[in-house]
Coordinates of C-alpha atoms in Angstrom, one line a residue:
G152 CA 9.1 -11.7 -8.1
I153 CA 6.7 -14.1 -9.4
G154 CA 3.1 -12.4 -9.1
M155 CA 0.1 -13.8 -6.6
T156 CA -2.4 -16.3 -6.6
P157 CA -5.9 -14.8 -5.9
G158 CA -6.2 -16.5 -3.0
N159 CA -3.1 -14.6 -1.9
V160 CA -4.0 -11.7 -3.5
A161 CA -7.1 -11.6 -1.4
R162 CA -5.3 -12.3 2.0
A163 CA -2.6 -10.2 1.5
F164 CA -3.4 -7.3 4.1
E165 CA -3.9 -9.7 6.9
P166 CA -1.6 -9.2 9.9
F167 CA 1.5 -11.9 9.9
F168 CA -0.1 -14.0 6.5
T169 CA 2.8 -15.0 4.8
T170 CA 4.1 -17.5 1.6
K171 CA 7.7 -17.4 2.8
G172 CA 6.5 -19.3 6.1
K173 CA 6.2 -19.1 10.0
G174 CA 8.0 -15.9 11.3
L175 CA 9.5 -14.7 8.5
G176 CA 7.0 -11.8 7.4
G177 CA 3.2 -10.7 7.0
V178 CA 3.4 -7.4 8.3
G179 CA 4.5 -4.9 5.8
L180 CA 1.3 -4.9 3.5
P181 CA -0.8 -4.8 6.4
M182 CA 1.3 -1.7 8.2
V183 CA 0.9 -0.1 4.5
K184 CA -3.4 -0.2 4.5
H185 CA -2.9 1.1 8.2
F186 CA -1.1 4.1 7.1
A187 CA -2.7 4.9 3.7
T188 CA -6.3 4.9 5.3
E189 CA -5.6 6.3 8.2
H190 CA -4.0 9.5 5.9
G191 CA -7.4 9.2 3.7
G192 CA -5.5 7.1 1.1
S193 CA -6.0 3.7 -0.2
V194 CA -3.5 0.3 -1.2
E195 CA -4.3 -2.1 -3.9
I196 CA -2.7 -5.0 -5.3
E197 CA -2.9 -5.8 -8.9
S198 CA -1.1 -9.2 -9.7
V199 CA -0.2 -11.7 -12.3
L200 CA 0.8 -15.2 -11.7
G201 CA 4.0 -15.8 -13.5
A202 CA 4.1 -12.3 -14.3
G203 CA 4.8 -9.9 -11.7
T204 CA 2.6 -8.4 -8.6
T205 CA 1.9 -4.0 -8.5
V206 CA 1.5 -2.3 -5.4
I207 CA -0.4 0.7 -5.7
L208 CA -0.3 3.2 -2.9
R209 CA -2.3 6.7 -2.7
V210 CA -2.1 9.0 -0.4
P211 CA -3.9 12.5 -1.4
A212 CA -1.7 15.4 -1.9
A213 CA -1.2 17.9 0.9
R214 CA -0.1 21.3 0.8
S215 CA 3.2 22.3 2.7
E216 CA 3.1 24.9 5.7
L217 CA 5.3 27.7 3.8
D218 CA 1.9 27.2 0.8
A219 CA -0.5 27.4 3.0
G220 CA 1.0 30.8 4.4
Q221 CA 1.7 32.6 1.0
T222 CA -1.1 34.4 -0.5
D223 CA -1.3 35.1 -4.6
Q224 CA -0.1 38.4 -5.1
G225 CA -0.4 38.6 -8.8

């Protein structure tokens, strides 16, 4: 994309906020933020108008059930 204005970045996680026109979006980023925070993570947006946008999703690593049941035998 072309990047986002600071005002749009500030509103990006508001449900149904979109710059695409009524009924054309606005639920994706709020859902991502909800899922991330529910799992102890976070989401942030870095954007430069005219250059593009990066959305950074961080979630904590979790051990698999197999790893959790194993012990170090070395």
